[in-house]
């Protein structure tokens, strides 16, 4: 059975339309990102993680969001330029989106509802959702857990195995 996540529409950072289904069969870490946050330096670690595991079927989807402290004020082109020139980011970026509230992106509605308990609101920038190859949510990591955290790396290895 195909995961309901795969039918969710995405607008990518360059304006192209896609679906989360473009990642079907791969493990994906979905991260709401911001360029003026105390956690922004995680871009470097995310890119390193991406480089380390991409050939084994791992993807990262960065979802810029300006809902937490106004820390992503730029337009999509500015965000792409910042990520590329400052951190060498090569993983895909979605268009700037809302991850909480009435206008929450459908991907985040599905991700936050995937927990065993009642849906849990995204609390801050750089919260990470790890999706297995089959489209089910394996793990969720708060902002303070960096891309080099042993527990996160173990979960990525589990997701791609």
XYZ file of N, CA and C in Angstrom:
483
model
N 0.838 -1.187 0.000
C 0.000 0.000 0.000
C 0.879 1.244 0.000
N 0.565 2.168 -0.846
C 1.345 3.397 -0.952
C 1.011 4.325 0.208
N 2.043 4.950 0.758
C 1.872 5.889 1.864
C 1.071 7.114 1.420
N 0.162 7.591 2.271
C -0.580 8.810 1.940
C 0.341 10.034 1.805
N 1.536 9.964 2.389
C 2.475 11.084 2.255
C 2.840 11.320 0.789
N 2.897 10.239 0.006
C 3.394 10.345 -1.352
C 2.498 11.157 -2.280
N 1.237 11.320 -1.955
C 0.345 12.116 -2.790
C 0.301 13.587 -2.425
N 1.045 13.985 -1.400
C 1.007 15.375 -0.934
C 1.774 16.276 -1.906
N 1.110 17.339 -2.385
C 1.775 18.240 -3.321
C 2.837 19.095 -2.633
N 3.893 19.382 -3.378
C 4.967 20.255 -2.912
C 5.237 21.302 -3.978
N 5.523 22.498 -3.555
C 6.104 23.485 -4.449
C 7.555 23.582 -4.032
N 8.440 23.388 -4.983
C 9.859 23.418 -4.682
C 10.351 24.868 -4.676
N 11.550 25.067 -4.157
C 12.112 26.390 -3.983
C 12.210 27.163 -5.306
N 12.365 26.455 -6.412
C 12.482 27.121 -7.716
C 11.121 27.340 -8.385
N 10.027 27.022 -7.657
C 8.680 27.242 -8.171
C 8.078 26.048 -8.887
N 8.853 24.990 -9.123
C 8.300 23.813 -9.788
C 7.360 23.075 -8.844
N 6.372 22.448 -9.447
C 5.401 21.673 -8.671
C 5.832 20.209 -8.660
N 5.666 19.569 -7.522
C 6.060 18.169 -7.362
C 5.123 17.539 -6.339
N 5.422 16.316 -5.979
C 4.721 15.621 -4.896
C 5.775 14.995 -3.995
N 5.408 14.770 -2.748
C 6.329 14.097 -1.847
C 6.680 12.710 -2.399
N 5.835 12.192 -3.276
C 6.071 10.900 -3.910
C 7.357 10.827 -4.714
N 7.966 11.970 -5.023
C 9.258 11.946 -5.720
C 10.325 11.253 -4.864
N 10.054 11.117 -3.562
C 10.993 10.462 -2.650
C 10.620 9.009 -2.356
N 9.572 8.500 -3.008
C 9.128 7.132 -2.740
C 10.287 6.154 -2.903
N 10.419 5.242 -1.937
C 11.484 4.260 -1.953
C 12.771 4.730 -1.295
N 12.781 5.974 -0.848
C 13.957 6.525 -0.174
C 13.588 6.903 1.255
N 14.587 6.922 2.125
C 14.399 7.470 3.466
C 14.570 8.982 3.337
N 13.714 9.751 4.012
C 13.734 11.203 3.870
C 13.700 11.864 5.245
N 14.571 12.842 5.425
C 14.501 13.680 6.617
C 13.913 15.014 6.181
N 12.765 15.363 6.747
C 12.099 16.628 6.451
C 12.431 17.582 7.597
N 12.983 18.742 7.249
C 13.459 19.692 8.260
C 12.914 21.073 7.929
N 12.237 21.713 8.894
C 11.848 23.101 8.688
C 13.055 23.975 9.036
N 13.498 24.749 8.064
C 14.763 25.470 8.171
C 14.554 26.979 8.178
N 15.575 27.690 8.669
C 15.560 29.150 8.706
C 16.994 29.656 8.679
N 17.218 30.764 7.994
C 18.584 31.246 7.825
C 19.064 32.243 8.862
N 18.216 32.649 9.788
C 18.639 33.597 10.815
C 18.321 33.067 12.215
N 18.553 31.786 12.403
C 18.224 31.087 13.648
C 19.512 30.636 14.334
N 19.452 30.457 15.626
C 20.592 29.919 16.353
C 20.979 28.521 15.889
N 20.053 27.825 15.254
C 20.324 26.471 14.753
C 20.724 26.461 13.273
N 20.829 27.624 12.649
C 21.123 27.692 11.213
C 22.396 26.944 10.851
N 23.350 26.917 11.738
C 24.612 26.209 11.453
C 24.377 24.720 11.200
N 23.178 24.213 11.547
C 22.865 22.814 11.260
C 22.809 22.534 9.763
N 22.673 23.567 8.938
C 22.718 23.355 7.496
C 23.984 22.593 7.111
N 25.121 22.961 7.707
C 26.393 22.306 7.385
C 26.336 20.822 7.739
N 25.820 20.502 8.906
C 25.704 19.109 9.323
C 24.694 18.337 8.501
N 23.608 18.996 8.112
C 22.616 18.334 7.259
C 23.229 18.014 5.901
N 23.978 18.956 5.348
C 24.627 18.708 4.053
C 25.640 17.569 4.173
N 26.367 17.522 5.273
C 27.328 16.436 5.491
C 26.601 15.091 5.575
N 25.493 15.058 6.316
C 24.683 13.843 6.439
C 24.155 13.417 5.068
N 23.708 14.376 4.308
C 23.190 14.113 2.963
C 24.282 13.502 2.086
N 25.449 14.089 2.118
C 26.562 13.566 1.330
C 26.975 12.166 1.748
N 26.890 11.910 3.029
C 27.300 10.611 3.576
C 26.338 9.488 3.189
N 25.037 9.763 3.143
C 24.033 8.701 2.973
C 23.228 8.766 1.680
N 23.388 9.796 0.888
C 22.558 9.958 -0.306
C 22.655 8.765 -1.258
N 23.857 8.268 -1.477
C 24.044 7.142 -2.395
C 23.359 5.871 -1.904
N 22.997 5.851 -0.616
C 22.330 4.682 -0.046
C 20.803 4.875 0.044
N 20.285 5.893 -0.652
C 18.837 6.081 -0.687
C 18.301 7.022 0.369
N 19.082 8.022 0.750
C 18.673 8.994 1.765
C 18.529 10.368 1.130
N 17.449 11.039 1.470
C 17.214 12.403 0.998
C 16.907 13.302 2.191
N 17.162 14.574 2.000
C 16.749 15.597 2.961
C 15.882 16.573 2.193
N 14.788 16.982 2.787
C 13.948 18.031 2.217
C 13.924 19.176 3.216
N 14.533 20.286 2.855
C 14.484 21.486 3.679
C 13.223 22.268 3.349
N 12.499 22.665 4.398
C 11.267 23.424 4.211
C 11.422 24.757 4.948
N 11.818 25.809 4.237
C 11.973 27.110 4.884
C 10.660 27.589 5.494
N 10.778 28.186 6.673
C 9.594 28.637 7.405
C 9.943 29.900 8.183
N 9.049 30.862 8.163
C 9.267 32.136 8.855
C 8.354 32.294 10.066
N 7.808 31.200 10.578
C 6.827 31.285 11.655
C 7.423 31.339 13.060
N 8.711 31.133 13.188
C 9.323 31.103 14.515
C 10.323 32.237 14.631
N 9.890 33.310 15.249
C 10.761 34.454 15.466
C 11.105 35.224 14.199
N 10.357 35.025 13.119
C 10.643 35.739 11.876
C 12.052 35.478 11.365
N 12.542 34.245 11.547
C 13.939 33.947 11.261
C 14.205 33.454 9.840
N 13.177 33.489 8.993
C 13.365 33.196 7.568
C 12.585 34.223 6.763
N 13.065 35.488 6.775
C 12.321 36.557 6.109
C 12.500 36.609 4.596
N 13.497 35.926 4.062
C 13.815 36.028 2.639
C 12.797 35.387 1.722
N 12.913 35.747 0.455
C 12.129 35.112 -0.602
C 12.824 33.807 -0.983
N 12.136 32.929 -1.718
C 12.689 31.626 -2.067
C 14.049 31.718 -2.752
N 14.206 32.644 -3.704
C 15.494 32.771 -4.401
C 16.604 33.179 -3.437
N 16.295 34.081 -2.505
C 17.282 34.510 -1.506
C 17.684 33.350 -0.608
N 16.704 32.547 -0.223
C 16.960 31.393 0.647
C 17.874 30.397 -0.063
N 17.577 30.105 -1.321
C 18.399 29.169 -2.092
C 19.833 29.685 -2.213
N 19.973 30.969 -2.495
C 21.306 31.574 -2.630
C 22.068 31.490 -1.307
N 21.412 31.828 -0.204
C 22.048 31.756 1.118
C 22.514 30.333 1.422
N 21.631 29.369 1.217
C 21.958 27.972 1.535
C 23.120 27.467 0.690
N 23.105 27.809 -0.579
C 24.143 27.355 -1.491
C 25.490 28.010 -1.209
N 25.504 29.329 -1.085
C 26.781 30.023 -0.933
C 27.342 29.936 0.478
N 26.493 29.924 1.491
C 26.981 29.916 2.868
C 27.290 28.511 3.358
N 26.462 27.534 2.990
C 26.616 26.181 3.531
C 26.812 25.098 2.468
N 26.840 25.473 1.201
C 27.037 24.484 0.144
C 25.918 23.475 0.034
N 24.712 23.875 0.404
C 23.566 22.967 0.417
C 23.241 22.485 -0.998
N 23.132 21.168 -1.138
C 22.733 20.565 -2.410
C 21.438 19.770 -2.286
N 20.961 19.550 -1.050
C 19.704 18.815 -0.906
C 18.543 19.715 -1.317
N 17.414 19.113 -1.708
C 16.285 19.909 -2.192
C 15.657 20.777 -1.102
N 15.196 21.934 -1.550
C 14.463 22.860 -0.691
C 13.075 23.064 -1.282
N 12.085 23.046 -0.418
C 10.726 23.384 -0.828
C 10.584 24.905 -0.796
N 9.495 25.393 -1.330
C 9.169 26.807 -1.202
C 8.880 27.103 0.268
N 9.064 28.338 0.655
C 8.780 28.729 2.038
C 7.332 28.384 2.358
N 7.125 27.736 3.510
C 5.809 27.198 3.868
C 5.502 27.438 5.329
N 4.247 27.285 5.659
C 3.819 27.349 7.063
C 3.773 25.919 7.603
N 4.368 25.707 8.766
C 4.420 24.366 9.349
C 3.515 24.228 10.573
N 2.893 25.323 10.987
C 1.929 25.309 12.084
C 0.746 26.208 11.705
N -0.351 26.064 12.418
C -1.479 26.967 12.260
C -2.481 26.569 11.188
N -3.411 27.469 10.935
C -4.512 27.208 10.010
C -4.042 26.991 8.574
N -2.931 27.588 8.203
C -2.411 27.448 6.844
C -1.252 26.449 6.783
N -1.209 25.536 7.749
C -0.144 24.526 7.806
C -0.097 23.732 6.505
N 1.116 23.552 6.006
C 1.296 22.765 4.780
C 0.787 21.346 5.033
N 0.123 20.731 4.048
C -0.404 19.368 4.227
C 0.666 18.344 4.630
N 1.905 18.527 4.174
C 2.970 17.601 4.569
C 3.181 17.668 6.079
N 3.187 18.861 6.626
C 3.385 18.999 8.070
C 2.163 18.559 8.863
N 0.977 18.718 8.287
C -0.227 18.194 8.950
C -0.108 16.679 9.088
N 0.364 16.025 8.026
C 0.513 14.565 8.056
C 1.654 14.141 8.976
N 2.777 14.831 8.908
C 3.925 14.459 9.748
C 3.620 14.618 11.229
N 2.981 15.715 11.605
C 2.703 15.941 13.020
C 1.602 15.041 13.543
N 0.768 14.521 12.650
C -0.297 13.602 13.063
C 0.185 12.160 13.139
N 1.428 11.907 12.715
C 1.920 10.540 12.592
C 2.387 9.928 13.908
N 2.444 10.711 14.970
C 2.913 10.179 16.247
C 1.896 9.270 16.907
N 2.348 8.539 17.895
C 1.466 7.620 18.604
C 0.446 8.362 19.461
N 0.831 9.532 19.935
C -0.078 10.340 20.743
C -0.819 11.310 19.823
N -1.525 12.238 20.438
C -2.200 13.274 19.655
C -1.152 14.062 18.861
N -1.551 14.662 17.749
C -0.589 15.424 16.959
C 0.169 16.435 17.819
N 1.443 16.528 17.570
C 2.299 17.452 18.302
C 2.757 18.562 17.374
N 2.511 19.773 17.776
C 2.868 20.959 17.005
C 4.384 21.069 16.869
N 4.841 21.525 15.710
C 6.261 21.847 15.530
C 6.562 23.011 16.460
N 7.644 22.889 17.216
C 7.936 23.893 18.237
C 8.921 24.976 17.798
N 9.845 24.665 16.853
C 10.851 25.650 16.474
C 11.494 25.236 15.158
N 12.361 26.085 14.656
C 13.119 25.804 13.440
C 14.018 24.585 13.631
N 14.281 23.895 12.561
C 15.184 22.742 12.498
C 14.675 21.529 13.285
N 13.363 21.398 13.377
C 12.793 20.159 13.888
C 12.846 19.166 12.720
N 13.144 17.911 13.038
C 13.411 16.923 11.995
C 12.454 15.740 12.089
N 11.894 15.353 10.943
C 11.047 14.170 10.829
C 11.763 13.202 9.907
N 11.951 11.978 10.353
C 12.599 10.959 9.541
C 11.546 9.985 9.031
N 11.447 9.879 7.712
C 10.457 9.043 7.052
C 11.165 7.840 6.447
N 10.637 6.654 6.727
C 11.201 5.411 6.170
C 10.957 5.328 4.666
N 11.607 4.358 4.051
C 11.457 4.123 2.613
C 10.007 3.834 2.224
N 9.218 3.285 3.156
C 7.819 2.952 2.854
C 6.863 4.119 3.098
N 7.403 5.256 3.501
C 6.569 6.435 3.718
C 6.005 6.572 5.112
N 6.397 5.709 6.026
C 5.945 5.846 7.408
C 6.971 6.658 8.197
N 6.488 7.371 9.201
C 7.375 8.204 10.016
C 8.072 7.322 11.044
N 9.395 7.322 10.996
C 10.211 6.526 11.906
C 10.537 7.277 13.184
N 10.898 8.550 13.071
C 11.363 9.298 14.238
C 11.156 10.789 14.027
N 11.187 11.486 15.148
C 11.079 12.940 15.162
C 12.115 13.456 16.148
N 12.844 14.472 15.733
C 13.908 15.017 16.572
C 13.698 16.516 16.757
N 13.816 16.994 17.989
C 13.668 18.434 18.227
C 14.853 19.224 17.681
N 14.696 20.518 17.620
C 15.702 21.426 17.069
C 17.083 21.246 17.672
N 17.154 21.015 18.953
C 18.437 20.928 19.645
C 19.239 19.687 19.258
N 18.588 18.693 18.662
C 19.296 17.489 18.227
C 19.896 17.787 16.851
N 21.210 17.852 16.814
C 21.894 18.186 15.578
C 22.049 16.992 14.650
N 22.412 17.269 13.399
C 22.585 16.207 12.409
C 23.715 15.230 12.739
N 24.600 15.612 13.641
C 25.703 14.720 14.015
C 25.418 13.938 15.295
N 24.212 14.057 15.816
C 23.824 13.351 17.043
C 23.788 11.840 16.790
N 24.362 11.079 17.694
C 24.466 9.623 17.517
C 23.096 8.962 17.349
N 22.105 9.394 18.110
C 20.765 8.802 18.020
C 20.141 9.090 16.647
N 20.331 10.292 16.144
C 19.801 10.656 14.837
C 20.499 9.834 13.747
N 21.809 9.720 13.815
C 22.550 8.943 12.812
C 22.118 7.478 12.842
N 21.929 6.941 14.036
C 21.465 5.555 14.165
C 20.096 5.386 13.502
N 19.218 6.362 13.701
C 17.877 6.307 13.094
C 17.972 6.389 11.567
N 18.863 7.230 11.043
C 19.047 7.325 9.590
C 19.531 5.986 9.051
N 20.493 5.400 9.720
C 21.015 4.087 9.273
C 19.919 3.029 9.311
N 19.069 3.089 10.314
C 17.941 2.151 10.397
C 16.985 2.392 9.230
N 16.715 3.660 8.932
C 15.754 4.006 7.872
C 16.234 3.587 6.487
N 17.541 3.610 6.259
C 18.045 3.276 4.918
C 18.385 1.796 4.764
N 18.379 1.072 5.878
C 18.747 -0.347 5.778
C 17.617 -1.199 5.246
